[in-house]
mmCIF file of C-alpha atoms and ligand atoms in Angstrom:
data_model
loop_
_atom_site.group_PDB
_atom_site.id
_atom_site.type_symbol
_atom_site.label_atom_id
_atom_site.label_comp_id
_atom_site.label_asym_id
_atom_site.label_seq_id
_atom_site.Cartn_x
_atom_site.Cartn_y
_atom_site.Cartn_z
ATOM 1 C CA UNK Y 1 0.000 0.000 0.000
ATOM 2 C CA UNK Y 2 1.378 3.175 -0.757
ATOM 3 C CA UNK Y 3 2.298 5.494 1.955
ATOM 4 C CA UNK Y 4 0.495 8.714 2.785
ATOM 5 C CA UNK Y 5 2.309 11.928 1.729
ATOM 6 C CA UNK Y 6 3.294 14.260 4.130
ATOM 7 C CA UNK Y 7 1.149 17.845 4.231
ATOM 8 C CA UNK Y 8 3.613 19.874 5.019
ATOM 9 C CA UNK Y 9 4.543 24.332 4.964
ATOM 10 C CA UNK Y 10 7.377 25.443 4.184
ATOM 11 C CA UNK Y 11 8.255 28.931 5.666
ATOM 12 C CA UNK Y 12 11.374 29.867 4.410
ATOM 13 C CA UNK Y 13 13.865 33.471 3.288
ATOM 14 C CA UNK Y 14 15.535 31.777 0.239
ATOM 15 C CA UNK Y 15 18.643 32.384 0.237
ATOM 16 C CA UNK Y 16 20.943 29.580 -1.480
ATOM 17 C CA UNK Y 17 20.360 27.000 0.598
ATOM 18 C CA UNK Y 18 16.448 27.473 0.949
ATOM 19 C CA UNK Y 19 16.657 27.118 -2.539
ATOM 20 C CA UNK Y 20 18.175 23.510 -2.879
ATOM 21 C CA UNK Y 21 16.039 22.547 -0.132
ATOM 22 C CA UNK Y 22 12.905 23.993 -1.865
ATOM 23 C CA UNK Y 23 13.498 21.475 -4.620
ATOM 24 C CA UNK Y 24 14.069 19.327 -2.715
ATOM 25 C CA UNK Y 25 10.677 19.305 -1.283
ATOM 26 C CA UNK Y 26 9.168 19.759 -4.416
ATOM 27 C CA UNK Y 27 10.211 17.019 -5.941
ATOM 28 C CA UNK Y 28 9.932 14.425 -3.639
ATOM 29 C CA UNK Y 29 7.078 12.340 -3.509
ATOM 30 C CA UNK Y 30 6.897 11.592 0.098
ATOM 31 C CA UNK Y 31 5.695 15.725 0.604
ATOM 32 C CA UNK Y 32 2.597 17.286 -0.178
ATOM 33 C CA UNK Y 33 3.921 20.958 -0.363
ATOM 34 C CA UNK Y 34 0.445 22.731 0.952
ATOM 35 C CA UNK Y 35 2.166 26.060 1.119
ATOM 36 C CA UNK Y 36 5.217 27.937 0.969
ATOM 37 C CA UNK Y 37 5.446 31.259 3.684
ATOM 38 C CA UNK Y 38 8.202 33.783 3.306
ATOM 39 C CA UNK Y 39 10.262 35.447 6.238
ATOM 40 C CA UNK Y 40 12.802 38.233 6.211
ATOM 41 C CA UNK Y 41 16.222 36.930 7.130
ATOM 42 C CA UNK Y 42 18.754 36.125 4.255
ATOM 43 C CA UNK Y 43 17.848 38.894 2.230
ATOM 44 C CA UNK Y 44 14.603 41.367 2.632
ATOM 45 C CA UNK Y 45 11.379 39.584 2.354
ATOM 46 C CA UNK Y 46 10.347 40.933 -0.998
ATOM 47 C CA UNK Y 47 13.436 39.561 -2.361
ATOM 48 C CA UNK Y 48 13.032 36.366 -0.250
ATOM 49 C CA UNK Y 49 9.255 36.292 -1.933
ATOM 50 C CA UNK Y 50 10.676 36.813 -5.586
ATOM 51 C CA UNK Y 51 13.085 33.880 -5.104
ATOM 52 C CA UNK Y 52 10.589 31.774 -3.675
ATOM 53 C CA UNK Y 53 8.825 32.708 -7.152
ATOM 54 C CA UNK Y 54 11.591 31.777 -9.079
ATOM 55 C CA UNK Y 55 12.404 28.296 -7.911
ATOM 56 C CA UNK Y 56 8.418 27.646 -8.749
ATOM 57 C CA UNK Y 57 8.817 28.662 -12.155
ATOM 58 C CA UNK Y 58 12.191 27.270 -12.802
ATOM 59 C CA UNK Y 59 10.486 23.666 -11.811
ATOM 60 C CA UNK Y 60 7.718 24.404 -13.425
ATOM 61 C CA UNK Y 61 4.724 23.182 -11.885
ATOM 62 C CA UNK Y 62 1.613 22.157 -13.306
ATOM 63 C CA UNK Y 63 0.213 22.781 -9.977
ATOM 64 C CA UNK Y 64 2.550 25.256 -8.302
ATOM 65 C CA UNK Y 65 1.655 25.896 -4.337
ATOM 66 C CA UNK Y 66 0.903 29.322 -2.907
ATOM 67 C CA UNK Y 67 3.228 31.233 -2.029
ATOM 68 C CA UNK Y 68 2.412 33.749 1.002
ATOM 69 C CA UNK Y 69 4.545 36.456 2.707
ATOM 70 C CA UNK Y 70 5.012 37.054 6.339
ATOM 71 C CA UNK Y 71 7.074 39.313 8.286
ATOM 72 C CA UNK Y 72 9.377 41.980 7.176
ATOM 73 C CA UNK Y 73 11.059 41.837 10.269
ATOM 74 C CA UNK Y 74 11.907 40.040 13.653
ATOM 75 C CA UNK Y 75 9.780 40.135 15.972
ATOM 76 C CA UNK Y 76 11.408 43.421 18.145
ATOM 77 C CA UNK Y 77 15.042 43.673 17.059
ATOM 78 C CA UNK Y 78 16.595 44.739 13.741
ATOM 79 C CA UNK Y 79 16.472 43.121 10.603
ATOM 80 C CA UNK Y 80 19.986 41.704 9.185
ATOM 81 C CA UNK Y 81 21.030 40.290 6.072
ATOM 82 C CA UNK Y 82 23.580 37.390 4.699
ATOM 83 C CA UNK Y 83 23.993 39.064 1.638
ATOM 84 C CA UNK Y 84 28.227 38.363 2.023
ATOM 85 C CA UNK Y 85 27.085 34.681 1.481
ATOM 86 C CA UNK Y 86 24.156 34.490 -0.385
ATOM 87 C CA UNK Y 87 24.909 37.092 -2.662
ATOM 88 C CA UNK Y 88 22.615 40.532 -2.719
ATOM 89 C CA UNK Y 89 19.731 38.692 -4.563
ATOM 90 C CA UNK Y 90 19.544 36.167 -2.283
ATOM 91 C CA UNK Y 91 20.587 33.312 -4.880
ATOM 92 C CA UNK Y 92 24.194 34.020 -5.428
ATOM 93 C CA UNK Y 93 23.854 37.137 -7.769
ATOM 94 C CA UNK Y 94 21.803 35.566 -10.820
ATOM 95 C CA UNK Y 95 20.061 38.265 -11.252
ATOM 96 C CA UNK Y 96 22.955 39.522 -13.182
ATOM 97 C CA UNK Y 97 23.826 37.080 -14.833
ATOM 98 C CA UNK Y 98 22.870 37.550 -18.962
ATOM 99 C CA UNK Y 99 22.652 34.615 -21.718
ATOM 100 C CA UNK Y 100 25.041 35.413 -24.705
ATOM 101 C CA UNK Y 101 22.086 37.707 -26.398
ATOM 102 C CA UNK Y 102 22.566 39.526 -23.230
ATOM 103 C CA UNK Y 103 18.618 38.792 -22.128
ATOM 104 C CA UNK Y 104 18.475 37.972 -18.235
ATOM 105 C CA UNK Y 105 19.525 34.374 -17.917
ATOM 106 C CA UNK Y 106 16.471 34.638 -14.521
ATOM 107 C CA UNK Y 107 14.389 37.094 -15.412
ATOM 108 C CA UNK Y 108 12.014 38.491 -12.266
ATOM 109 C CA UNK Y 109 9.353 35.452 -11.918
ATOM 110 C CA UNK Y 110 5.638 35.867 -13.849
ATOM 111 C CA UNK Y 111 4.416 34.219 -10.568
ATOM 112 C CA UNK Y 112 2.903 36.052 -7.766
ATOM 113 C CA UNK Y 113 2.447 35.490 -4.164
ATOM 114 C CA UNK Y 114 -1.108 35.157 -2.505
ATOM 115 C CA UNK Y 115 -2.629 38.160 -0.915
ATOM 116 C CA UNK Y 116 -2.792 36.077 2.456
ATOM 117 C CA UNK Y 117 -0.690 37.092 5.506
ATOM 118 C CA UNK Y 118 1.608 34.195 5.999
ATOM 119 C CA UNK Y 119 0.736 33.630 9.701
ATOM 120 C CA UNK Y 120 -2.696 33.261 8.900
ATOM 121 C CA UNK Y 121 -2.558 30.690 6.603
ATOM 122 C CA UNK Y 122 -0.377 29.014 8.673
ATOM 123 C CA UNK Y 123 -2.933 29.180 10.826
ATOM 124 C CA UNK Y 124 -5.657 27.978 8.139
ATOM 125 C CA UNK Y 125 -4.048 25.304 6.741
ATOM 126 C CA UNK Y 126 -3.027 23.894 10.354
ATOM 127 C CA UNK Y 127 -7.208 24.418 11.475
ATOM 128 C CA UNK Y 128 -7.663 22.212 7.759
ATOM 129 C CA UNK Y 129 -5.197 19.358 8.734
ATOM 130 C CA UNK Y 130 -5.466 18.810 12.045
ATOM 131 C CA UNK Y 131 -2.412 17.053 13.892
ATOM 132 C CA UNK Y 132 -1.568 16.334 10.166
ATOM 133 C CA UNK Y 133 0.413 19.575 9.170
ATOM 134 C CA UNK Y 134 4.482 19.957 9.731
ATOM 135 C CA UNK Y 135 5.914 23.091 9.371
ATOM 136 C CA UNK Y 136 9.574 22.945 7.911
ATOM 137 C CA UNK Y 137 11.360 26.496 9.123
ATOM 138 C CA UNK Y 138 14.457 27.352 7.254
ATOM 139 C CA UNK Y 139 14.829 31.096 8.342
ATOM 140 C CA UNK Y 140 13.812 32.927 11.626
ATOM 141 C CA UNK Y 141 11.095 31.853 13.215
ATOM 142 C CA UNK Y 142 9.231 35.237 13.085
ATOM 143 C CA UNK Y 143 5.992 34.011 11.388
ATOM 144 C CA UNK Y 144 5.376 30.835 13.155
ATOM 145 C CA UNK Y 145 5.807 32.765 16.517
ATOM 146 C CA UNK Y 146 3.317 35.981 15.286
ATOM 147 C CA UNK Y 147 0.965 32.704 13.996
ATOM 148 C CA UNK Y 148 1.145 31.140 17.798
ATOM 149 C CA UNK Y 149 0.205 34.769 18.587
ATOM 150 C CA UNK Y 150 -2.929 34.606 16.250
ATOM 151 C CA UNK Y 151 -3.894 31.553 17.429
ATOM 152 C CA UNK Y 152 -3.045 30.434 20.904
ATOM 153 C CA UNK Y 153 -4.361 26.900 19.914
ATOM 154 C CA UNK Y 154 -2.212 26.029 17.046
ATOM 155 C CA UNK Y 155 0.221 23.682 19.265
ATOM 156 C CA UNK Y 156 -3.000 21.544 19.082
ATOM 157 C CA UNK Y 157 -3.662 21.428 15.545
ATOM 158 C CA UNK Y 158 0.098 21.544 14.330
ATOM 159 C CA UNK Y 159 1.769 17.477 13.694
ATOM 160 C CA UNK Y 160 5.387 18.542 14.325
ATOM 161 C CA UNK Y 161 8.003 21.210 13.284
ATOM 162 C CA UNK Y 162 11.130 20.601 11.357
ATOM 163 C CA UNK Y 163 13.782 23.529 12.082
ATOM 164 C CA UNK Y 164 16.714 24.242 10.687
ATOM 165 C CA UNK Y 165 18.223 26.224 13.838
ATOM 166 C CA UNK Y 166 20.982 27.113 16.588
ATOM 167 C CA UNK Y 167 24.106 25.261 17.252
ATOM 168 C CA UNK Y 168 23.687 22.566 20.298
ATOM 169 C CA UNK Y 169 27.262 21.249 20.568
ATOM 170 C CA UNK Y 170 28.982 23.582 18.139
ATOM 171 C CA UNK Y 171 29.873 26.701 17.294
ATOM 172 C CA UNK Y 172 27.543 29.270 15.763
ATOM 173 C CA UNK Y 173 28.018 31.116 12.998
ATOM 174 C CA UNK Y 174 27.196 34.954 13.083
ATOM 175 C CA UNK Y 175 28.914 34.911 16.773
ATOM 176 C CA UNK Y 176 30.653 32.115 18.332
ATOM 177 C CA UNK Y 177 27.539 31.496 20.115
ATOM 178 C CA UNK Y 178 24.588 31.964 17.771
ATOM 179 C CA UNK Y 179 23.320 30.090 14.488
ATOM 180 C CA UNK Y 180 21.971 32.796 11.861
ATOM 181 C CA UNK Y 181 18.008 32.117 11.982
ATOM 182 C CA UNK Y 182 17.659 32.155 15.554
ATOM 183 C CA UNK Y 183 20.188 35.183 15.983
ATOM 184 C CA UNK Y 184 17.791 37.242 13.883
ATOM 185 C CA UNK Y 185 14.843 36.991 15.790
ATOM 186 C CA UNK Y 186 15.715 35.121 19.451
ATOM 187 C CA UNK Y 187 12.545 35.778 21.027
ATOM 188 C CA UNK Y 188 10.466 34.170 18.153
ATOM 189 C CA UNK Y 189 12.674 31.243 18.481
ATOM 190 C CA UNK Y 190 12.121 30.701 22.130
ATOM 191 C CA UNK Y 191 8.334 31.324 21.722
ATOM 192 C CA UNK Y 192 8.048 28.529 19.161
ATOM 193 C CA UNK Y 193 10.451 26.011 21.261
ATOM 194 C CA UNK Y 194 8.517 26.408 24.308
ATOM 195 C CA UNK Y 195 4.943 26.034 22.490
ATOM 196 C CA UNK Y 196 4.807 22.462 22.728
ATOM 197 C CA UNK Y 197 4.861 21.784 19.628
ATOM 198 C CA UNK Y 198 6.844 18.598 18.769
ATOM 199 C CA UNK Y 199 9.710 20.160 17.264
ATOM 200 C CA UNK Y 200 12.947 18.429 15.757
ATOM 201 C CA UNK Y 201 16.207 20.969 15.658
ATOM 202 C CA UNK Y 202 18.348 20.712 12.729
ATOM 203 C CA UNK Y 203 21.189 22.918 13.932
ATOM 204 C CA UNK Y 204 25.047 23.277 13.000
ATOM 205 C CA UNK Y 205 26.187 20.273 14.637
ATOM 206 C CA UNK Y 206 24.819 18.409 12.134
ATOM 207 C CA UNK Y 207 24.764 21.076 9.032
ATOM 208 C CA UNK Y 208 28.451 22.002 9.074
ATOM 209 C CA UNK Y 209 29.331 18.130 8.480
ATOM 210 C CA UNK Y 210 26.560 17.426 6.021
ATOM 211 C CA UNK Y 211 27.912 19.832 2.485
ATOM 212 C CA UNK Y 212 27.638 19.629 -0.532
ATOM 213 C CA UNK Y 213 31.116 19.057 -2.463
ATOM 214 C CA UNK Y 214 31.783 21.363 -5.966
ATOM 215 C CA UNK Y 215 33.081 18.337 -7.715
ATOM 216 C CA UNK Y 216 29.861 15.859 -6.672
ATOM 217 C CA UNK Y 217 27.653 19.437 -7.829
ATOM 218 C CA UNK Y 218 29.158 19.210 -11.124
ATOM 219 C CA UNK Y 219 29.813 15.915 -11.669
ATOM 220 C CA UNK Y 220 25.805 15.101 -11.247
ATOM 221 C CA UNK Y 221 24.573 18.611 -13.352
ATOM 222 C CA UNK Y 222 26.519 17.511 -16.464
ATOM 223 C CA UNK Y 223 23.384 17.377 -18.813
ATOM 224 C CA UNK Y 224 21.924 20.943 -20.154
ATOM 225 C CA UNK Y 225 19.124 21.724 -18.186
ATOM 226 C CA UNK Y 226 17.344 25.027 -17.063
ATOM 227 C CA UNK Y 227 17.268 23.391 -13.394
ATOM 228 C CA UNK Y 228 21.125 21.845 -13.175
ATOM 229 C CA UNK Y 229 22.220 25.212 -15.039
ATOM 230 C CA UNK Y 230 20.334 27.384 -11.943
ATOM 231 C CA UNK Y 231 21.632 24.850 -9.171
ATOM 232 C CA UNK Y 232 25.287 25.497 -10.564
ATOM 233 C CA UNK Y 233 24.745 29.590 -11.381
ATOM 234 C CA UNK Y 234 22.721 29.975 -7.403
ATOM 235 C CA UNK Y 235 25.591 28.156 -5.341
ATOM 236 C CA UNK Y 236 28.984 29.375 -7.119
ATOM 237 C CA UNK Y 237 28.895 32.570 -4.860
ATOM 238 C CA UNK Y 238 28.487 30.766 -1.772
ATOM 239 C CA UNK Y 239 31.087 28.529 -3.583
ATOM 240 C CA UNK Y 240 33.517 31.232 -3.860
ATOM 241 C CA UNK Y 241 32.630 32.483 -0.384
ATOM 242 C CA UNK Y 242 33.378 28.999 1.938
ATOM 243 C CA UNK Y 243 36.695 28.398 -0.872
ATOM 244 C CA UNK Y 244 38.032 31.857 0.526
ATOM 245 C CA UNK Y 245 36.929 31.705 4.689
ATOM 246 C CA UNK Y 246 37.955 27.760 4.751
ATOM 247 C CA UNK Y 247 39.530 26.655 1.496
ATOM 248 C CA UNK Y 248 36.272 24.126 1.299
ATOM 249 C CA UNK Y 249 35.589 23.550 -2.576
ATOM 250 C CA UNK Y 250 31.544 23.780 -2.088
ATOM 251 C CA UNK Y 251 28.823 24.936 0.258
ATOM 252 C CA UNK Y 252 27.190 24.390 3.471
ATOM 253 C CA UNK Y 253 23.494 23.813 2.563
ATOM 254 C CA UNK Y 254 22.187 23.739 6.262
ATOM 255 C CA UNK Y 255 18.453 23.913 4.959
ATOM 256 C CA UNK Y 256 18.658 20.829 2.635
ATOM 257 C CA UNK Y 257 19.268 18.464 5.137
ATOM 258 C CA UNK Y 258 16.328 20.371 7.736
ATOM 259 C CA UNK Y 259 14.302 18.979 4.638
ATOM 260 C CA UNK Y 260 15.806 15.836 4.345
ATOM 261 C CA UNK Y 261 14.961 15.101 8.024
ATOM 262 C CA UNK Y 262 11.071 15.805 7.124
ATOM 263 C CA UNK Y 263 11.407 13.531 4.491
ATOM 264 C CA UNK Y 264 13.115 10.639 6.590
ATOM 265 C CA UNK Y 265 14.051 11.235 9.858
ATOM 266 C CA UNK Y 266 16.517 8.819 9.983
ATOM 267 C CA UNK Y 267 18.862 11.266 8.072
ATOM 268 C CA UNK Y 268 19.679 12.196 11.668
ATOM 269 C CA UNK Y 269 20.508 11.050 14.948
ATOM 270 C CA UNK Y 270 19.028 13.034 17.934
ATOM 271 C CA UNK Y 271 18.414 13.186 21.537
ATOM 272 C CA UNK Y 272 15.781 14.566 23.453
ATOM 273 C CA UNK Y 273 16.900 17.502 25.883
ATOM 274 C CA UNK Y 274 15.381 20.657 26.831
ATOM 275 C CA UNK Y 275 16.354 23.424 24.992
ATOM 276 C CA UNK Y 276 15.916 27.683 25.442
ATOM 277 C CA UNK Y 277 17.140 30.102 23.152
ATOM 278 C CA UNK Y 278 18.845 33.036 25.121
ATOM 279 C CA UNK Y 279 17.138 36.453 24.162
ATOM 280 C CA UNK Y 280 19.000 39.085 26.771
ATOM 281 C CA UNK Y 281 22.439 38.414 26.599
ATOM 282 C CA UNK Y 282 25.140 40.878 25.433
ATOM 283 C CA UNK Y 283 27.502 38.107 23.862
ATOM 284 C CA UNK Y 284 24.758 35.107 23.459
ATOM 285 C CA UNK Y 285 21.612 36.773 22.012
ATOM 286 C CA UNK Y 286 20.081 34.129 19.800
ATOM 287 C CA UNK Y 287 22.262 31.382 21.627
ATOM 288 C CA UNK Y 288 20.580 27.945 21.579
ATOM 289 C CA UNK Y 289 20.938 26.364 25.257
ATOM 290 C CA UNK Y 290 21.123 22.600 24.982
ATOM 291 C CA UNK Y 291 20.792 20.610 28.257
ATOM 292 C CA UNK Y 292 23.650 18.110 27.125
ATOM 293 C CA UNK Y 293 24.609 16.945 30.711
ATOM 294 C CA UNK Y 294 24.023 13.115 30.647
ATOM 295 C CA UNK Y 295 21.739 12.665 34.007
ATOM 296 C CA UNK Y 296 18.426 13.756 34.932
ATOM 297 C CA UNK Y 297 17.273 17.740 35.926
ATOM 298 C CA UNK Y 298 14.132 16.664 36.970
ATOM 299 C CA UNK Y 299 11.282 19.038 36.043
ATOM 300 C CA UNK Y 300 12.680 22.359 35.289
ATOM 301 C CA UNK Y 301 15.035 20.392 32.533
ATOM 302 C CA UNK Y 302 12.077 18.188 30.927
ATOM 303 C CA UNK Y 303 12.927 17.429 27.082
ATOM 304 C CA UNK Y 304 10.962 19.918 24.850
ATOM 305 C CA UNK Y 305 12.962 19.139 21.320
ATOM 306 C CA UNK Y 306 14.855 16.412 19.762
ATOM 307 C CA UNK Y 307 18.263 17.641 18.622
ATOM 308 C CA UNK Y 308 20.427 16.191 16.066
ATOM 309 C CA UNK Y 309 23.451 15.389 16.463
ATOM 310 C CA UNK Y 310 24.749 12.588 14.487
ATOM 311 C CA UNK Y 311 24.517 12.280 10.673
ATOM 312 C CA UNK Y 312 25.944 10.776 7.911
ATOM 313 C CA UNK Y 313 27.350 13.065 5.257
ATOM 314 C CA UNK Y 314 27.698 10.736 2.098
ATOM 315 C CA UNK Y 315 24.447 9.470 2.692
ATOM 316 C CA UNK Y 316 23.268 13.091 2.473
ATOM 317 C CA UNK Y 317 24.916 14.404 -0.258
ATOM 318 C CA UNK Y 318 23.838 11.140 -2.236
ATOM 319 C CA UNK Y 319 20.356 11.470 -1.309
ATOM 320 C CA UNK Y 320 20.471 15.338 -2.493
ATOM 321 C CA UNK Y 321 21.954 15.233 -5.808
ATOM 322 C CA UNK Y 322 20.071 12.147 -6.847
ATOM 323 C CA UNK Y 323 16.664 14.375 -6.118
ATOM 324 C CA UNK Y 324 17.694 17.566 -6.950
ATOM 325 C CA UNK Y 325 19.460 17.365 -10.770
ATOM 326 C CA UNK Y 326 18.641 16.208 -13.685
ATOM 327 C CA UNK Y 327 20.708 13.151 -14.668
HETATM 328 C C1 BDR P 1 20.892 29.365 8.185
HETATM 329 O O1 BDR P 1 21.141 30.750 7.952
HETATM 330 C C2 BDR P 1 20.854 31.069 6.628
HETATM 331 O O2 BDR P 1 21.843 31.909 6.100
HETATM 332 C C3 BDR P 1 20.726 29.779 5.878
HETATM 333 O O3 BDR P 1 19.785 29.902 4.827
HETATM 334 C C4 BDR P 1 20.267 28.800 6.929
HETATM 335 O O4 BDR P 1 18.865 28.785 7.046
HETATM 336 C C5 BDR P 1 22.188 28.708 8.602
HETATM 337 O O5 BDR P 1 22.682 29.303 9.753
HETATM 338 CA CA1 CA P 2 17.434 29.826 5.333
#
């Protein structure tokens, strides 16, 4: 008997790595994509809205799903940008790029978004499934916190949430104690953490070990296609940038394997701990506080996510390329 697909949102601020996780999704048949939400984070959310746009129309969907914009900005702190990475389009600068008649190799997308507020349709399409919906976050958490706002109940309605966030045993990456999404907007992460929502953290630990190699990228987007031509043209910035900080020939693509985990969850290896996200302090804003220690805290410390820590980076990057290009 074949297995139900999974209804699932994707709220997102592509960014490179959004991007090769967005196809991912899309063109995997274990997902129902219901909806796609946009966030500011990477790059503003118009932009982040206009890329979402793009990757539609570059797969081309008969059937594409909506695409609805959210917040322009964290919940109460500034909005920042990874622009040095992701180029100042959000997708590595393509915008630029022109084919030898000198047209726009990516035009700006025919597509547009819904007129629906992100949050609410979150909110919607969680009241339409109920405890059938996950929610796959690949940028701050900004919308899924302002749709807990909108409706208190969602936590009972929502299945699980998949987040690519925060750095449990490692390093972060904007400061040596924060991960990007949840350094944008702390207190949104916290909110959603502490919801109750069943929520599976995808953080750095994992994402720094799982990347995606320039030789494996080219090797499997030989053929001449409009999709392997984008997936090479989006990720040569970020290329460029990791080649030049680290000497690494490729990318980190954190959100791909946040998506991989919603497709199989054994992509991962996790433990259940209690987490917080620190929102006050001067050098750990945005810090995600795992309780690692290996006996018991009693009540206060009571598991609230599963973290991952383990993973196996061959079996990732196989799984990736084999779904996302065209052989
Ligand atoms: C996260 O930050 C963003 O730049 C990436 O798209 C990813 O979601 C990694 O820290
Ligand atoms: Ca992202």
């Amino acid at each position: 008997m074949a297995t139900q697909r999974k209804h699932i949102i994707i709220d997102t601020d592509p960014g490179v790595d959004d991007a090769l996780a967005l196809i991912l999704a899309l063109r995997s048949d274990e997902l129902q994509v219901e909806a796609i939400t946009t966030v500011n984070g990477n790059v503003c959310l118009s932009q982040c809205t206009e890329n979402a746009l793009r990757i539609l129309e570059i797969l081309g969907l008969p059937e594409p799903p909506p695409v609805a914009q959210g917040a322009d900005r964290p919940l109460c702190r500034e909005p920042l940008s990874s622009a040095s990475i992701h180029g100042r389009d959000g997708l590595g600068e393509i915008s630029i790029l022109k084919d030898r008649s000198g047209k726009k190799k990516y035009p700006s997308p025919r597509l547009h978004p819904t007129a629906k507020y992100a949050p609410e349709l979150i909110c919607d399409l969680a009241a339409r499934h109920p405890r059938g919906l996950t929610i796959v976050t690949l940028g701050p958490l900004t919308n899924i916190a302002l749709a807990l706002t909108l409706e208190p109940a969602l936590p009972r309605y929502v299945k699980e949430i998949v987040t690519m966030g925060g750095a449990y045993s490692a390093p972060g990456n904007v400061t040596p104690a924060a991960e990007f999404n949840f350094f944008c907007d702390p207190e949104a992460a916290q909110q959603v953490i502490a919801s109750g929502i069943p929520i599976t953290l995808v953080g750095l630990d994992v994402t720094r070990i799982a990347r995606l190699s320039r030789h494996s990228l080219l090797n499997a987007t030989k053929k001449r296609t409009r999709l392997n031509q984008f997936l090479q043209n989006a990720t040569a910035h970020a290329m460029s940038f990791y080649c030049e900080r680290e000497g690494y020939h490729g990318c980190s693509v954190h959100d791909a394997l946040a998506m991989m985990v919603a497709i199989d969850s054994s992509f991962v290896g996790t433990k259940r701990v209690h987490v917080e996200v620190e929102t006050e302090g001067k050098l750990t804003a945005g810090m995600s506080v795992a309780d690692l220690r290996p006996y018991s805290r009693g009540k206060a410390g009571k598991p609230n996510a599963a973290v991952a820590l383990y993973v196996d980076p061959s079996r990732f990057e196989h799984f990736l390329l084999d779904r996302i290009t065209d052989r």
